[in-house]
Short mmCIF file of C-alpha atoms in Angstrom, two decimals:
data_model
loop_
_atom_site.label_atom_id
_atom_site.label_comp_id
_atom_site.label_asym_id
_atom_site.label_seq_id
_atom_site.Cartn_x
_atom_site.Cartn_y
_atom_site.Cartn_z
CA THR A 1 -0.50 0.25 0.15
CA LEU A 2 2.99 2.27 -0.04
CA LEU A 3 4.29 1.78 -2.77
CA PRO A 4 1.98 4.50 -5.13
CA VAL A 5 3.20 7.22 -1.50
CA VAL A 6 6.94 6.28 -2.25
CA GLY A 7 6.78 6.35 -5.94
CA PHE A 8 5.77 9.63 -5.99
CA LEU A 9 7.75 10.52 -3.75
CA ALA A 10 10.60 9.66 -5.82
CA ALA A 11 9.47 11.78 -8.22
CA VAL A 12 9.30 14.60 -6.33
CA LEU A 13 12.70 14.58 -5.97
CA ALA A 14 14.06 13.46 -8.96
CA LEU A 15 11.57 16.86 -10.51
CA ALA A 16 13.16 18.73 -7.90
CA ARG A 17 16.83 17.55 -8.49
CA LEU A 18 15.69 18.80 -12.71
CA CYS A 19 14.72 22.03 -11.09
CA ASP A 20 18.10 22.18 -9.00
CA ASP A 21 20.33 21.17 -12.49
CA ASP A 22 17.92 24.04 -14.65
CA GLY A 23 19.90 26.75 -12.57
CA LEU A 24 15.11 27.16 -11.39
CA PHE A 25 16.59 27.78 -7.77
CA ALA A 26 19.50 30.06 -8.67
CA ALA A 27 16.92 31.66 -10.44
CA ALA A 28 14.57 32.32 -7.15
CA GLY A 29 17.92 33.02 -4.93
CA ASP A 30 18.74 36.36 -8.38
CA ALA A 31 14.98 37.32 -8.52
CA VAL A 32 14.90 37.92 -4.45
CA ALA A 33 17.76 39.37 -3.67
CA ARG A 34 16.77 42.07 -6.96
CA ARG A 35 13.41 42.29 -5.67
CA GLY A 36 15.94 43.09 -1.78
CA GLY A 37 17.15 45.45 -3.24
CA GLY A 38 20.09 45.35 -0.68
CA SER A 39 17.58 45.65 2.37
CA PRO A 40 17.96 42.55 4.78
CA GLY A 41 14.44 42.85 5.61
CA ARG A 42 13.25 42.19 1.94
CA LEU A 43 15.26 39.83 1.59
CA LEU A 44 14.39 37.35 4.75
CA GLY A 45 10.27 38.87 3.37
CA GLY A 46 11.50 37.21 -0.42
CA VAL A 47 13.13 33.91 1.66
CA PHE A 48 10.02 32.86 3.52
CA ALA A 49 8.33 33.39 0.44
CA VAL A 50 10.32 31.37 -2.45
CA ALA A 51 10.81 28.41 0.71
CA ALA A 52 7.25 28.78 1.40
CA VAL A 53 6.75 28.06 -1.91
CA VAL A 54 9.10 25.33 -2.76
CA THR A 55 7.42 23.66 -0.10
CA ALA A 56 4.29 23.68 -0.89
CA VAL A 57 4.90 22.74 -4.26
CA LEU A 58 7.67 20.44 -4.51
CA SER A 59 8.88 19.14 -0.79
CA LEU A 60 10.22 20.14 2.70
CA ASP A 61 13.56 18.49 1.20
CA ALA A 62 13.51 20.36 -1.40
CA THR A 63 13.75 23.16 0.40
CA VAL A 64 16.63 21.32 2.54
CA VAL A 65 18.53 19.87 0.48
CA LEU A 66 18.62 22.42 -2.46
CA LEU A 67 17.39 26.09 -1.60
CA THR A 68 19.21 26.47 1.79
CA PRO A 69 22.61 26.29 0.23
CA VAL A 70 20.65 29.31 -2.72
CA VAL A 71 19.77 31.00 0.69
CA PHE A 72 23.23 30.62 2.09
CA ALA A 73 25.09 32.35 -0.95
CA THR A 74 22.06 34.92 -2.26
CA ALA A 75 22.42 35.96 2.11
CA ALA A 76 25.71 36.19 1.37
CA ARG A 77 26.62 37.79 -1.83
CA VAL A 78 24.20 40.76 -0.88
CA GLY A 79 26.47 40.77 2.60
CA ALA A 80 22.76 40.30 5.46
CA ARG A 81 23.08 38.51 7.94
CA VAL A 82 23.50 34.39 7.31
CA ARG A 83 22.08 32.61 10.21
CA PRO A 84 18.87 34.44 9.52
CA HIS A 85 18.24 33.36 6.54
CA ALA A 86 18.56 30.01 6.64
CA TYR A 87 16.79 29.72 9.68
CA ALA A 88 14.05 31.17 7.74
CA THR A 89 14.44 28.67 4.72
CA ALA A 90 13.81 25.47 7.63
CA HIS A 91 11.63 26.93 9.29
CA LEU A 92 9.67 28.17 6.55
CA ALA A 93 10.39 24.58 5.18
CA ASN A 94 8.68 22.63 8.87
CA SER A 95 5.61 25.20 8.33
CA ALA A 96 5.09 25.15 4.89
CA SER A 97 5.29 21.65 4.62
CA LEU A 98 1.60 21.47 6.38
CA LEU A 99 -0.71 22.78 3.34
CA LEU A 100 -0.72 20.15 0.96
CA PRO A 101 -0.55 16.02 1.13
CA VAL A 102 3.40 16.75 -1.64
CA SER A 103 4.66 19.00 0.31
CA ASN A 104 6.03 16.20 3.09
CA LEU A 105 6.17 12.54 3.67
CA THR A 106 4.52 12.26 6.64
CA ASN A 107 1.18 14.30 5.08
CA LEU A 108 0.98 11.85 2.53
CA LEU A 109 1.72 8.77 4.54
CA ALA A 110 -1.67 10.24 6.49
CA PHE A 111 -2.93 11.60 3.48
CA ALA A 112 -3.67 8.22 1.44
CA ALA A 113 -5.20 5.96 4.78
CA SER A 114 -7.46 9.01 5.76
CA GLY A 115 -9.39 8.81 1.97
CA LEU A 116 -9.24 12.40 1.83
CA THR A 117 -9.82 14.42 -1.40
CA PHE A 118 -6.64 16.27 -2.43
CA THR A 119 -8.60 19.74 -2.23
CA ARG A 120 -9.97 18.69 1.31
CA PHE A 121 -6.46 17.87 2.18
CA ALA A 122 -5.56 21.48 1.54
CA ALA A 123 -8.66 22.95 3.24
CA LEU A 124 -8.67 21.11 6.13
CA MET A 125 -4.38 22.55 7.34
CA ALA A 126 -4.25 25.75 4.82
CA LEU A 127 -5.57 27.18 7.89
CA PRO A 128 -2.56 26.33 10.41
CA TRP A 129 -1.02 26.51 7.13
CA LEU A 130 -0.98 29.94 7.40
#
């Protein structure tokens, strides 16, 4: 019964790797740095937004493993302190993984066992996520 969940997780991780290989995460870091305009606060807000989207769409693992190094490099490049930005990435990877079943392996297991639809799961998790 777990084979579909494990297969889906492998596919999402492969997709995340392809995104990384094609430079998606580096481009996101560049975009956040440009929008931040040298302001550490705006950079931090951008990191929160990108980490939330990457986690919800791809997975908790993609954010931690693939986005965190980009955030480190981006913060260092613009002269911001790295630690708050890295913490934001890790925190959002954890928090944003509640929103969709694909975001976290635990969600996938609960989703499969609960009988919820994708939309119903997302609706139930939207309030805690916010």
